[in-house]
Structures are given as structure tokens and as C-alpha cells.
Amino acid sequence: MPQSAAAKLFDIRLLIGGLFTLYGLMLTIAGFFTSDSAREKASGININLWLGLGMLALGLLFLLWRRVNPLRIEPKPVEQPAAERNRRDLP
Amino acid sequence: MLRLDASTLDYGILAIYFAVVLGIGLVARLTIKSDIDFFLSGRSLPAWITGLAFIAANLGALEILGMAANGAQYGVATVHFYWIGAVPAMVFLGLVMMPFYYGAKVRSVPEYLRLRFGEFAHAWNSASFAVATVLISGVNLFALALVLHLMLGWSLTVAIFVAAAIVLAYITLGGLTSAIYNEVLQFFIIVASLLPLMLVALHDMGGVEGLKEKVRHSKLGELGLHAWQGLAPGHVTNPIGGDWIAMVMGLGFVLSFGYWTTNFAEVQRALSAKNMSAAQRTPLIGAYPKIFIPALTIIPGLIALAVIPKLGTPKGASYNDAIPILMGRFLPNGALGVALAGLLAAFMAGMAANVSSFNTVFTYDIWQTYIRRGRRDRYYLNVGRAVTVAGILIGIGTAFIASGYSNIMNYIQLLFSFFNAPLFATFILAMFWKRTTPWAGFFGLVAGTLGAGVMHFAGYHIAYFYKDQVFDPSHSMINAQMLNFYGAITAFVADLVVTVAVTMVTRPKPVAELAGLVWGVHDPNAPDPDSVPKPAWWASPKLLATVSIGIVIVLSIIFA
């Protein structure tokens, strides 16, 4: 795989956006089937629904950000590190 | 004993998380040739990613379990660990020290010491770093085992061995290559697991006022709600149990600056930023979440104190269990799965970071530099593999040491007072006093660690370090936390005095060899400052630093 494609795949925004969208959907759906005992456990709050909607919103925001402002790969700058002269070679 | 009743939904959420994390590692291995390339062509990450990774590298087992334990044991004064124990040091790292680290183009903290002081200081630092890391990795292993113990009901011993096996699998499958990505992901998952827990539990307490009322009636009392009251030396009434000298000098100055400005794992995150300005902004951006994380750890700690009977007594649960117990009590299936994913992710990443830095320092800084030079790459790769397994095996041993502490934070502070406190004195002199000699760098570090050791053992015979300043021959009423802070101060002073004294009688390095490493010695190869793009006014390091310190001052007044 060329480097730019790999870098696009590893855009952290895709990763966070994707995982949070998936979790958000799972929890939101679970939130519609919340049992009374589960609601009571969480102090009367339907926490799965709220957490699901929150994660879904954050996930979609990251995906949107990635779409609006895609990753640009800048060319690697050629530089001679100042410390190079007395540094041993590491593999 | 408590069991978390995880359901299929929870295990599904956990499985997806591990599939994603291991998937990143595997794909990364197949597509990208070197670690450097993986970090998007070397030093090329934007400041917001390195900033979140910076804070996530710290948001591991110690932070979540340990700070909630502190919240339950010491009350609101635990905020000192964040507001004076972290933010000022992060600002100092960003504004003052980062130019030397980033400018010298070193890849690690020990490497800076080697360039500045040569082999002896470097060898000492590498060896003590390796020891400290193995001891700390035991804490992560123990914390992971604790969660398995609570979740599945296994005995702690079995859980420690299983946790070690999981970590080994995670590292072998490529979890290390993708460390920074996992850390950023983990930051969001941890917030998604702690925030609902805090809100639901707080609602159950009847809101902030209800919780305050409950804390007033707990063993912490009214002072458990105040950060700065009852800290007078010799007459400490605040549950935190340390006077303000120990707080400000020991925790706020020596321990915190030692940890945040010289810790390999932390500084490393900033070194992968794309330019000097982004490197400087890394700890400054990290400071903002750090200011507010106590809401996610201390509040659950206080709630745990209110709802878990006999917490922190020999008959009840240990303070370290506070967060897992609350999760089991308040989170229904689904949210529980996210919470468990967050906890497990934090431990894996923490342990993996420990093992990888131990591995790197042992293989390259110790084995290759001082024991077996000049072998082939493959030889060192195999040494690295053997060291990974050995590191995990030793970690199992140190996990049992950690399990002996009812509050793991005290154990961590003890380790930091030995290993991190002296480092800060050495680095300050190294960076700002060009006369500081190589021998002074070495003897200063040795003196600092010895100083902490002497203080630690002497402290057990001094009444000042006992509860209510009353000597207890059985040592059971020792105020371990305050002793650790004074140990750190001793280490710092011993390092400072010995470094200055040795500098006076030994020969400094020629100034030409210090270019870019010391304040006031210009590096002729450094790029012209005017050619580097300046960040927008709102992203200027000085503005970010001022605003974060301002928020800390306002919050400190509110919670005084």
C-alpha cells in the first residue's frame, strides 16, 4: 500500500469517528429497550440512550471534520539533526 | 464479594474495542516499514493529537483507580495532584524545557543526558529507569488483575497471571506500534466511561449539595470538602494529611516537575510533534483536560465513600476498588460495557507503554551500549523479544508488591521520590548552567536517589511523619504520603548540592559540544527562527499557558 493511502487509513479522526458512531448506534438502540430494573439501577436515568446519543454525536462530528478538512501529506523535510554527529547508530 | 454482571452486549462492546485496537496494530505492521514512518513521516503529528496522547499516556491505571482511591481517602484536597501537582509543571515543560529537548533532536530523555553528560550519567539513568519501569508496570498489571478479579470473580493471583498473558498477546500482536493512536482513542473512551458514571452516581446522591452533605457526615468531615484548609505545618487537620510545605514543595515542585518534565513516556509524545511550536503546545494542550479530569475521578471517589460501607477499612473493600464497584452498582448493561472497555484499554496501554520503554532502554541504552556492542540488528531484535518476556515476568513479581498497598498512589509516589525527584534537579542544572560537568551529572543523580533512600528509612524513626505526630513503634500509623513528599524534597536538595559541589572541582565540557543543549549556547545548525511558521495568535504557547494557569487559580479559590 502506498504511504499516502496508509496514512489516510490511519487518520485518527476516522478511527474515533467510526468506533464512536458504531458504539453510539448500539447504545441508542439498546436505550429504546431499557428495562425498568436497568433504569432503576442508573438512578432513574436512561443512561444507555443518553450515552448512545452523545457518542453518536461525537462520532459523527469527527467523521464530518475529516470530510471537511481532509489529511494533507506534507513532503518529508530533509534535515540534518544537530545531535547526529555524536550519536551512535541505532537499528 | 462483588461481581459485575456483564451481558452479551457488554462483551460485544469489549470485543469490538479489542478487534479495533489489535486491527490497527496488525495493519500497521503490514503496511508501514518503520516506527518513524508510522508516526506520519517522522515528526509530523499535529499538536492536538500529541497533546491528547500526552495526557492519555498519564490517564492509565494509576490515574483512574488511584485518584478515585485518593478522593475517597483524602477528599477534595486530592485536586492538589492535578492543579499544583501537574499543570504548572506541564506549562514549564512546554514553555521552558521543550526547546532544548526538541531543538537537540533527541529521541528520548536518557539520550539528552548522554549528549549532555556522557556515559556515566546515562548508564545510571538508564539502569534506574529500567528498575523504576518494571516496578511501575507491576502496578498496571495489578490494576488490570483487580478488574478481572471484580468482573469475573477470579482470585487475584490467577487474575495477575491471566492479565500478564493478555498483555503479552497484546504487545506481540502489534499493540506497541500504534501506541499514540491507541492513546488518543483511549482518551475519548475513558471519558465516555467515567462521565456517565459520575453523572448517574451524582444524580443518585441528590446532586452536588446532596453529596456535600454526605461527605460532611462521613469520616472525612467538613475538611474533606476543602483543598487548602487545615494544612498548617505541625497541625495538619485536612484528611490529605500533609502540610502545605509537603504539598507545594514536595508534590507541587519536586515530584511533579520531576515526573512531567523528565518522564520518558510523557516527553516522548511531545517529541513526535511536527515542529517546535507544536512540541511546545503538546503539554499545554494536555493541561486543559488535566484541569478537569479530577471531576471524573475525585467525585466518584467521594461518592464511593458515601455508598460503600466500610470502604478502606480492613473489613471492607480497599480504596482501589472504588471505581469498579461504582460501575457495577450504577451502570446498566451497555454503558457498563463501554466503561469496562475504557478501564481495560487504559491498563493495556499503560502496561504496554511500560514494557516498551523498558524494552527500548534495556536493549539499546544498556545492552547495546555497555554490554554487547556491534552485533547485527537481528541479534538486538532477539534480545528485545527476550527482554519483553522477562519484563512481563518481573512485572508479575512487582504486581504482588503493588497488591500489598491498600492505596496504590502511595506506592507510586514512593517510586517517584526515588527515581524522578533527583532527575529534575539534574536537568535544570544541565539546561541552564553550562559549567555543569559530566561527573557532576553522574554523582548528582546517585546522591539524589541515595538521599531519598536515607530519608525514607530515617522517616520511620521520626515522630513528625506519624499520624498526629505521635511515634508508633509498630510503624502502622506512618503517614506514607507525607514521608514520600519529604523524601522527594531530600532527593532534590541532595542532587542539587552534590551536582554544584562536584562541578566546582571537575572539568566542564567544551562549550562547542553543548550547542543546542544548554541555555545561551546557540546551535549553529538550528533553523533560522524567522523561517519557521508562527502559529495563529490563539494558539501561541504563552497564551495557552497563561489561560491554563488562570483557570487553575480561579478553581483553587473556589475549592479552597
XYZ file of C-alpha atoms in Angstrom:
651
model
C 0.000 0.000 0.000
C 1.431 3.410 -0.874
C 2.270 5.564 2.088
C -0.413 8.169 1.460
C -3.200 5.563 1.415
C -1.910 4.042 4.644
C -1.739 7.472 6.217
C -5.346 8.182 5.183
C -6.424 4.911 6.738
C -4.669 5.886 9.936
C -6.299 9.282 10.175
C -7.173 9.145 13.861
C -10.419 11.007 13.131
C -11.677 8.076 11.026
C -10.849 5.717 13.848
C -12.516 7.692 16.634
C -15.428 8.716 14.428
C -16.068 5.160 13.240
C -15.850 3.494 16.644
C -17.946 6.133 18.407
C -20.615 6.088 15.696
C -20.857 2.296 15.986
C -20.974 2.342 19.798
C -23.438 5.232 19.693
C -25.812 3.266 17.437
C -25.531 0.138 19.587
C -26.252 2.010 22.810
C -29.033 4.152 21.357
C -30.832 1.027 20.113
C -30.269 -0.638 23.496
C -31.628 2.557 25.047
C -35.007 2.015 23.375
C -35.325 -1.361 25.076
C -34.234 -0.316 28.538
C -35.858 -2.465 31.214
C -37.322 -0.921 34.333
C -34.696 -2.571 36.500
C -31.871 -1.175 34.342
C -33.416 2.288 34.531
C -33.739 1.991 38.282
C -30.116 0.874 38.621
C -28.963 4.088 36.939
C -30.858 6.319 39.359
C -33.915 6.532 37.060
C -31.911 7.819 34.085
C -31.985 6.014 30.714
C -28.199 6.274 30.608
C -27.753 3.966 27.595
C -29.908 6.271 25.468
C -28.128 9.450 26.552
C -24.638 7.954 26.361
C -25.535 6.445 22.971
C -26.753 9.767 21.576
C -23.694 11.549 22.990
C -21.232 9.077 21.482
C -23.117 9.094 18.182
C -22.915 12.894 18.025
C -19.187 12.926 18.820
C -18.506 10.157 16.304
C -20.377 11.940 13.514
C -18.571 15.195 14.371
C -15.196 13.515 13.891
C -16.307 11.996 10.569
C -17.599 15.398 9.452
C -14.348 17.094 10.451
C -12.399 14.547 8.429
C -14.589 15.184 5.387
C -14.430 18.994 5.633
C -10.692 19.108 6.271
C -9.004 16.000 4.793
C -5.485 15.000 5.753
C -2.765 16.537 3.644
C 0.519 14.667 3.497
C 3.357 17.138 3.603
C 6.615 16.142 1.942
C 9.215 14.927 4.387
C 11.585 17.770 5.231
C 15.252 16.891 4.798
C 17.133 17.873 7.890
C 20.460 17.134 9.488
C 19.879 16.706 13.211
C 22.248 18.797 15.285
C 22.902 15.942 17.641
C 23.711 13.479 14.828
C 27.451 13.977 14.993
C 27.947 12.323 18.367
C 25.089 9.881 18.314
C 25.601 6.159 17.890
C 23.698 4.368 15.172
C 20.635 2.564 16.332
C 18.854 -0.033 14.222
C -17.873 -10.006 47.172
C -18.963 -8.002 44.214
C -19.462 -9.325 40.728
C -20.173 -7.137 37.722
C -22.968 -8.827 35.764
C -21.697 -8.210 32.280
C -24.067 -9.303 29.479
C -23.642 -10.249 25.839
C -23.976 -6.579 24.886
C -21.080 -5.635 27.209
C -18.859 -8.413 25.900
C -19.759 -7.378 22.343
C -18.614 -3.823 23.054
C -15.398 -5.126 24.602
C -14.774 -7.453 21.668
C -15.218 -4.628 19.142
C -12.745 -2.487 21.059
C -10.064 -5.155 21.096
C -10.692 -6.014 17.460
C -10.148 -2.358 16.516
C -7.026 -1.936 18.658
C -5.401 -5.188 17.515
C -6.517 -4.496 13.956
C -4.693 -1.164 13.930
C -1.579 -2.905 15.164
C -1.727 -5.677 12.586
C -2.456 -3.420 9.620
C 0.242 -1.045 10.808
C 2.748 -3.885 10.832
C 1.838 -4.993 7.320
C 1.809 -1.592 5.644
C 4.419 0.532 7.299
C 8.070 -0.264 7.434
C 9.426 1.643 10.407
C 8.124 3.169 13.614
C 9.242 6.566 12.446
C 7.195 6.256 9.239
C 4.225 5.200 11.250
C 4.103 8.492 13.077
C 3.152 10.090 9.723
C 6.607 10.637 8.204
C 8.555 11.097 11.390
C 7.884 14.195 13.362
C 4.666 15.270 11.727
C 1.756 14.935 14.144
C -0.430 17.987 14.819
C -0.401 19.415 18.333
C -3.936 18.309 19.237
C -3.071 14.640 18.701
C 0.225 14.776 20.575
C -1.466 16.860 23.302
C -4.202 14.263 23.864
C -1.671 11.421 23.659
C 0.426 13.284 26.221
C -2.412 13.352 28.706
C -3.677 9.865 27.809
C -0.234 8.374 28.457
C -0.793 9.508 32.034
C -4.503 8.609 32.188
C -3.841 4.981 32.968
C -4.361 2.670 35.862
C -2.798 4.964 38.452
C -4.885 7.861 37.408
C -8.293 6.246 37.371
C -8.143 3.781 40.254
C -5.509 5.664 42.238
C -7.039 9.126 42.117
C -10.508 7.801 42.940
C -8.867 5.989 45.873
C -7.264 9.278 46.900
C -10.600 11.080 46.556
C -12.232 8.584 48.915
C -9.323 8.617 51.361
C -8.331 12.307 51.331
C -11.331 14.192 49.929
C -11.339 17.293 47.749
C -7.706 18.121 48.624
C -6.802 15.425 46.061
C -7.128 18.216 43.467
C -3.595 19.199 44.519
C -2.369 16.248 42.466
C -3.790 17.998 39.406
C -3.724 21.727 39.970
C -0.409 22.183 41.724
C 0.925 18.694 41.042
C 0.610 18.699 37.263
C -0.471 21.857 35.463
C 2.424 24.180 36.498
C 4.964 21.502 35.549
C 3.288 20.915 32.192
C 3.400 24.649 31.496
C 7.073 24.749 32.490
C 7.848 21.795 30.201
C 6.106 23.476 27.274
C 7.485 26.968 27.670
C 10.961 26.440 29.107
C 12.310 22.910 28.610
C 10.820 21.772 25.311
C 13.098 23.998 23.212
C 16.112 22.012 24.469
C 14.576 18.567 24.019
C 13.078 19.271 20.626
C 15.927 21.512 19.496
C 18.554 18.877 20.322
C 16.622 16.361 18.165
C 16.949 13.623 20.778
C 14.553 10.709 20.693
C 14.435 10.021 24.390
C 15.184 11.600 27.729
C 18.212 9.378 28.510
C 19.623 10.354 25.139
C 19.642 14.002 26.207
C 21.656 13.046 29.280
C 24.143 11.128 27.122
C 24.722 14.097 24.843
C 24.993 16.494 27.758
C 26.940 14.425 30.321
C 28.299 11.348 28.546
C 28.227 7.705 29.525
C 28.240 7.579 33.318
C 25.171 9.746 33.934
C 23.479 7.989 31.008
C 24.221 4.488 32.315
C 22.980 5.355 35.801
C 19.836 6.967 34.456
C 19.113 4.073 32.074
C 19.566 1.491 34.801
C 17.436 3.330 37.349
C 14.817 3.995 34.691
C 14.662 0.277 33.861
C 14.177 -0.616 37.531
C 11.507 2.061 38.056
C 9.623 0.990 34.933
C 9.484 -2.653 35.937
C 8.217 -1.676 39.383
C 5.550 0.613 37.897
C 4.479 -1.940 35.296
C 3.578 -4.146 38.242
C 1.035 -1.511 39.263
C -0.627 -1.649 35.864
C -0.674 -5.422 35.919
C -2.145 -5.381 39.405
C -4.835 -2.878 38.360
C -5.793 -4.979 35.348
C -5.905 -8.065 37.557
C -8.111 -6.202 40.023
C -10.686 -5.510 37.326
C -10.625 -9.143 36.146
C -10.981 -10.187 39.764
C -14.045 -7.987 40.248
C -15.545 -8.728 36.858
C -15.143 -12.478 36.744
C -14.602 -13.394 40.371
C -11.167 -14.989 39.849
C -8.679 -14.880 42.677
C -6.174 -12.012 42.454
C -3.282 -14.424 41.930
C -4.918 -16.143 38.950
C -6.025 -12.760 37.609
C -2.462 -11.382 37.728
C -1.164 -14.288 35.630
C -4.026 -14.045 33.133
C -3.547 -10.262 32.885
C 0.140 -10.864 32.109
C -0.812 -13.310 29.346
C -3.246 -10.773 27.848
C -0.611 -8.043 27.880
C 1.929 -10.318 26.218
C -0.566 -11.177 23.457
C -1.453 -7.510 23.006
C 2.191 -6.479 22.653
C 3.087 -9.356 20.333
C 0.126 -8.619 18.058
C 1.451 -5.150 17.378
C -0.159 -3.080 20.097
C 3.089 -1.184 20.549
C 3.495 0.177 17.053
C 0.258 2.033 17.284
C 0.762 3.436 20.773
C -0.070 7.060 20.040
C -3.224 6.204 18.082
C -4.450 3.923 20.812
C -3.791 6.564 23.412
C -5.874 9.211 21.678
C -8.705 6.720 21.109
C -8.371 5.612 24.711
C -8.681 9.179 25.976
C -12.150 9.503 24.450
C -13.229 6.022 25.586
C -12.148 6.742 29.156
C -14.112 9.996 29.205
C -17.113 8.109 27.755
C -16.819 5.574 30.562
C -16.237 7.901 33.522
C -18.559 10.781 32.603
C -21.848 8.800 32.650
C -20.739 7.015 35.832
C -20.079 10.344 37.543
C -23.361 11.912 36.365
C -25.579 8.950 37.273
C -23.969 8.495 40.690
C -24.124 12.225 41.415
C -27.810 12.283 40.465
C -28.351 9.404 42.853
C -26.669 11.365 45.648
C -29.134 14.217 45.159
C -26.747 16.405 43.190
C -23.704 18.318 44.397
C -25.406 19.565 47.569
C -26.546 16.052 48.469
C -23.011 14.721 48.029
C -21.519 17.534 50.136
C -23.956 16.728 52.922
C -22.978 13.039 52.798
C -19.245 13.841 52.856
C -19.761 16.104 55.889
C -21.282 13.140 57.703
C -18.568 10.698 56.568
C -15.244 10.157 58.325
C -13.701 12.914 56.152
C -15.937 15.601 57.634
C -16.186 19.238 56.559
C -12.446 19.472 55.756
C -12.881 16.687 53.211
C -14.554 19.356 51.055
C -11.665 21.839 51.201
C -8.361 21.826 49.361
C -6.402 24.433 51.305
C -7.808 24.437 54.843
C -6.064 22.600 57.662
C -2.617 22.371 56.041
C -0.591 24.239 58.700
C 2.785 22.560 59.396
C 2.728 20.715 62.700
C -1.052 20.984 62.919
C -2.489 19.234 59.888
C -6.233 18.636 60.184
C -7.087 18.190 56.498
C -7.584 14.490 55.620
C -4.839 14.782 52.984
C -2.505 14.585 55.963
C 0.387 16.633 54.565
C 1.293 20.210 55.477
C 1.453 22.860 52.782
C 5.258 22.626 52.613
C 4.965 18.965 51.632
C 2.180 19.877 49.187
C 3.791 22.817 47.448
C 7.475 21.847 47.568
C 7.294 18.037 47.640
C 4.304 17.347 45.417
C 3.936 20.615 43.523
C 7.571 21.357 42.831
C 9.889 18.371 43.099
C 7.720 15.322 42.375
C 5.511 16.945 39.810
C 8.249 18.726 37.882
C 10.387 15.587 38.090
C 7.610 13.461 36.646
C 6.173 15.716 33.976
C 9.393 17.211 32.639
C 11.687 14.165 32.588
C 9.384 11.157 32.220
C 10.349 9.204 29.132
C 6.798 8.255 28.130
C 5.436 11.788 28.529
C 8.213 13.757 26.859
C 8.326 11.234 24.019
C 4.790 12.245 22.978
C 5.849 15.856 22.535
C 8.949 14.834 20.575
C 6.770 13.398 17.799
C 5.107 16.778 17.149
C 5.578 18.304 13.713
C 7.501 21.425 14.681
C 8.875 23.304 17.664
C 5.673 25.252 18.226
C 3.545 22.079 18.136
C 6.017 20.382 20.501
C 5.694 23.281 22.929
C 1.917 23.233 22.657
C 1.701 19.462 23.346
C 1.903 19.663 27.169
C -0.011 22.974 27.138
C -2.974 21.425 25.289
C -2.725 18.405 27.601
C -3.027 20.753 30.600
C -6.651 21.641 29.776
C -8.140 18.135 30.110
C -5.853 17.639 33.120
C -7.537 20.574 34.894
C -10.970 18.947 34.597
C -10.174 15.223 34.965
C -10.461 15.431 38.786
C -14.235 15.813 38.294
C -14.221 12.311 36.761
C -12.020 10.677 39.409
C -12.393 12.532 42.730
C -16.203 12.888 42.618
C -16.666 9.106 42.111
C -14.166 8.605 44.949
C -16.260 10.768 47.282
C -19.455 9.016 46.196
C -17.811 5.645 46.842
C -17.057 6.780 50.370
C -20.741 7.635 50.833
C -22.283 4.493 49.332
C -19.806 1.669 50.068
C -19.936 0.667 53.718
C -16.584 0.099 55.468
C -14.583 1.351 52.437
C -10.895 1.477 53.251
C -11.154 -0.481 56.487
C -9.644 -3.941 56.949
C -13.140 -5.467 56.835
C -14.429 -3.611 53.762
C -13.334 -3.081 50.176
C -9.979 -1.366 49.531
C -9.938 2.232 48.272
C -8.538 0.958 44.974
C -11.832 -0.856 44.286
C -13.942 2.331 44.355
C -14.409 2.814 40.607
C -15.126 -0.822 39.619
C -17.620 -1.155 42.494
C -19.455 2.028 41.454
C -19.577 0.811 37.850
C -21.194 -2.414 38.965
C -23.680 -0.534 41.106
C -24.798 2.275 38.805
C -24.229 1.298 35.168
C -26.728 -0.931 33.328
C -25.579 -3.333 30.603
C -24.409 -1.358 27.601
C -22.960 1.622 29.431
C -21.181 -0.953 31.601
C -19.551 -2.441 28.514
C -18.218 0.964 27.441
C -16.941 1.549 30.971
C -15.136 -1.799 31.026
C -13.650 -1.156 27.587
C -12.301 2.158 28.891
C -10.780 0.617 32.004
C -9.218 -2.356 30.238
C -7.911 -0.128 27.457
C -6.212 2.111 29.983
C -4.455 -0.796 31.672
C -3.328 -2.427 28.457
C -1.926 0.785 27.106
C -0.259 1.650 30.402
C 1.379 -1.739 30.734
C 2.318 -1.829 27.057
C 3.956 1.588 27.372
C 5.912 0.431 30.434
C 7.083 -2.735 28.737
C 8.019 -0.984 25.506
C 10.041 1.722 27.226
C 11.734 -0.864 29.432
C 12.467 -2.901 26.339
C 13.914 0.075 24.415
C 16.051 1.371 27.251
C 17.344 -2.053 28.261
C 18.144 -3.252 24.751
C 19.649 -0.108 23.260
C 20.725 2.071 26.159
C 22.104 -0.696 28.360
C 22.750 -3.939 26.445
C 23.944 -2.470 23.147
C 25.827 0.459 24.671
C 27.587 -1.176 27.586
C 27.374 -4.971 27.417
C 27.414 -6.354 23.844
C 28.378 -3.803 21.253
C 28.426 -4.097 17.495
C 26.270 -7.158 16.853
C 23.810 -7.439 13.978
C 20.327 -5.901 14.096
C 18.769 -9.336 14.305
C 20.709 -10.058 17.490
C 19.319 -6.969 19.212
C 15.823 -7.733 17.930
C 16.017 -11.105 19.662
C 17.397 -9.524 22.815
C 14.424 -7.151 22.686
C 11.978 -10.054 22.422
C 13.579 -11.876 25.332
C 13.528 -8.662 27.358
C 9.800 -8.211 26.684
C 9.042 -11.631 28.132
C 11.456 -11.071 31.028
C 9.933 -7.653 31.710
C 6.453 -9.135 31.943
C 7.679 -11.942 34.218
C 9.336 -9.444 36.564
C 6.152 -7.350 36.311
C 4.198 -10.305 37.722
C 6.509 -10.237 40.733
C 6.162 -6.494 41.235
C 2.378 -6.765 40.828
C 2.372 -8.699 44.090
C 4.360 -5.879 45.725
C 1.776 -3.375 44.476
C -1.084 -5.555 45.718
C 0.294 -5.081 49.252
C -0.580 -1.375 49.213
C -4.200 -0.507 50.025
C -3.729 2.771 48.122
C -1.552 2.247 45.034
C -0.929 6.009 44.737
C 1.276 5.897 47.849
C 3.382 3.165 46.265
C 3.704 5.186 43.057
C 4.728 8.343 44.932
C 7.366 6.305 46.774
C 8.852 5.137 43.472
C 8.768 8.647 42.028
C 10.546 10.097 45.059
C 13.420 7.661 44.418
C 13.671 7.874 40.660
C 12.108 11.088 39.340
C 12.773 13.677 42.025
C 16.578 13.760 41.567
C 16.258 13.894 37.776
C 14.602 17.287 37.801
C 17.490 18.912 39.719
C 19.983 17.421 37.272
C 18.021 18.563 34.218
C 17.580 22.120 35.463
C 21.309 22.482 36.085
C 22.122 20.702 32.813
C 19.964 23.049 30.775
C 20.687 26.356 32.475
C 24.246 26.178 33.799
C 26.725 25.408 31.070
C 29.558 24.814 33.533
C 27.788 21.714 34.986
C 30.278 18.895 34.363
C 29.710 15.283 33.251
C 30.920 13.893 36.597
C 28.614 16.278 38.441
C 25.692 14.975 36.384
C 26.506 11.411 37.429
C 27.211 11.997 41.131
C 24.206 14.314 41.469
C 21.839 11.561 40.278
C 23.440 9.000 42.571
C 23.256 11.372 45.550
C 19.601 12.153 44.829
C 18.495 8.511 44.846
C 20.590 7.801 47.964
C 19.081 10.883 49.633
C 15.535 9.646 49.005
C 16.526 6.238 50.391
C 18.069 7.677 53.557
C 15.034 9.907 54.131
C 12.646 7.026 53.590
C 14.312 4.824 56.191
C 15.059 7.649 58.625
C 11.478 8.906 58.376
C 10.190 5.783 60.062
C 12.028 6.890 63.214
C 10.781 10.480 63.228
C 7.538 11.244 65.046
C 6.720 14.110 62.623
C 5.805 11.590 59.921
C 3.236 9.748 62.008
C -0.451 10.428 62.400
C -0.898 13.325 64.857
C 2.909 13.464 65.143
C 2.887 10.601 67.655
C 5.636 7.995 67.167
C 4.322 4.463 66.731
C 6.889 1.676 67.209
C 4.860 -0.727 65.040
C 5.066 1.801 62.142
C 1.410 1.165 61.264
C 0.353 4.813 61.695
C 3.059 6.144 59.361
C 1.872 8.944 57.070
C 3.363 7.348 53.962
C 2.252 10.109 51.631
C 3.852 12.940 53.589
C 7.045 10.915 54.034
C 7.181 10.389 50.268
C 6.876 14.134 49.669
C 9.672 14.889 52.117
C 11.722 12.085 50.564
C 11.324 13.803 47.201
C 12.443 17.139 48.639
C 15.520 15.440 50.169
C 16.383 13.783 46.861
C 16.120 17.085 45.045
C 18.273 19.011 47.533
C 20.911 16.244 47.722
C 21.140 16.127 43.931
C 21.389 19.920 43.681
C 24.096 20.287 46.359
C 26.236 17.397 45.094
C 25.943 18.471 41.453
C 27.080 22.003 42.261
C 29.883 20.794 44.553
C 31.282 18.279 42.039
C 31.020 20.830 39.240
C 33.349 23.096 41.188
C 36.164 20.533 41.264
C 35.842 18.828 37.871
C 36.370 19.923 34.282
C 33.341 21.099 32.219
C 32.684 20.037 28.630
C 33.975 22.415 25.937
C 31.217 24.895 25.025
C 31.339 23.785 21.374
C 29.981 20.346 22.369
C 26.970 21.866 24.123
C 25.406 23.574 21.105
C 21.607 23.412 21.318
C 21.697 21.533 24.629
C 22.166 24.409 27.058
C 20.507 27.759 27.511
C 22.559 30.535 25.948
C 24.695 28.271 23.718
C 23.395 28.762 20.200
C 23.261 25.788 17.861
C 24.789 26.870 14.534
C 22.768 24.189 12.672
C 19.400 25.287 14.078
C 16.942 26.707 11.544
C 16.517 30.472 11.471
C 13.639 31.266 13.877
C 12.064 33.632 11.336
C 11.776 30.855 8.724
C 9.575 28.698 10.983
C 5.845 29.378 10.524
C 4.313 31.105 13.557
C 1.050 29.684 14.954
C -2.099 31.818 14.991
C -2.397 34.195 17.952
C -4.915 31.933 19.716
C -2.514 29.006 19.509
C 0.505 30.837 20.887
C 2.197 28.812 23.664
C 2.355 31.809 26.001
C -1.395 32.477 25.704
C -2.284 28.780 26.223
C -0.024 28.697 29.289
C -1.424 31.884 30.841
C -5.057 30.843 30.385
C -4.477 27.373 31.905
C -2.726 28.827 34.964
C -5.550 31.382 35.269
C -8.219 28.646 35.300
C -6.261 26.736 37.965
C -6.056 29.835 40.199
C -9.788 30.547 39.880
C -10.689 26.885 40.625
C -8.274 26.792 43.580
C -10.021 29.824 45.103
C -13.466 28.264 44.550
C -12.434 24.985 46.216
C -10.171 26.483 48.884
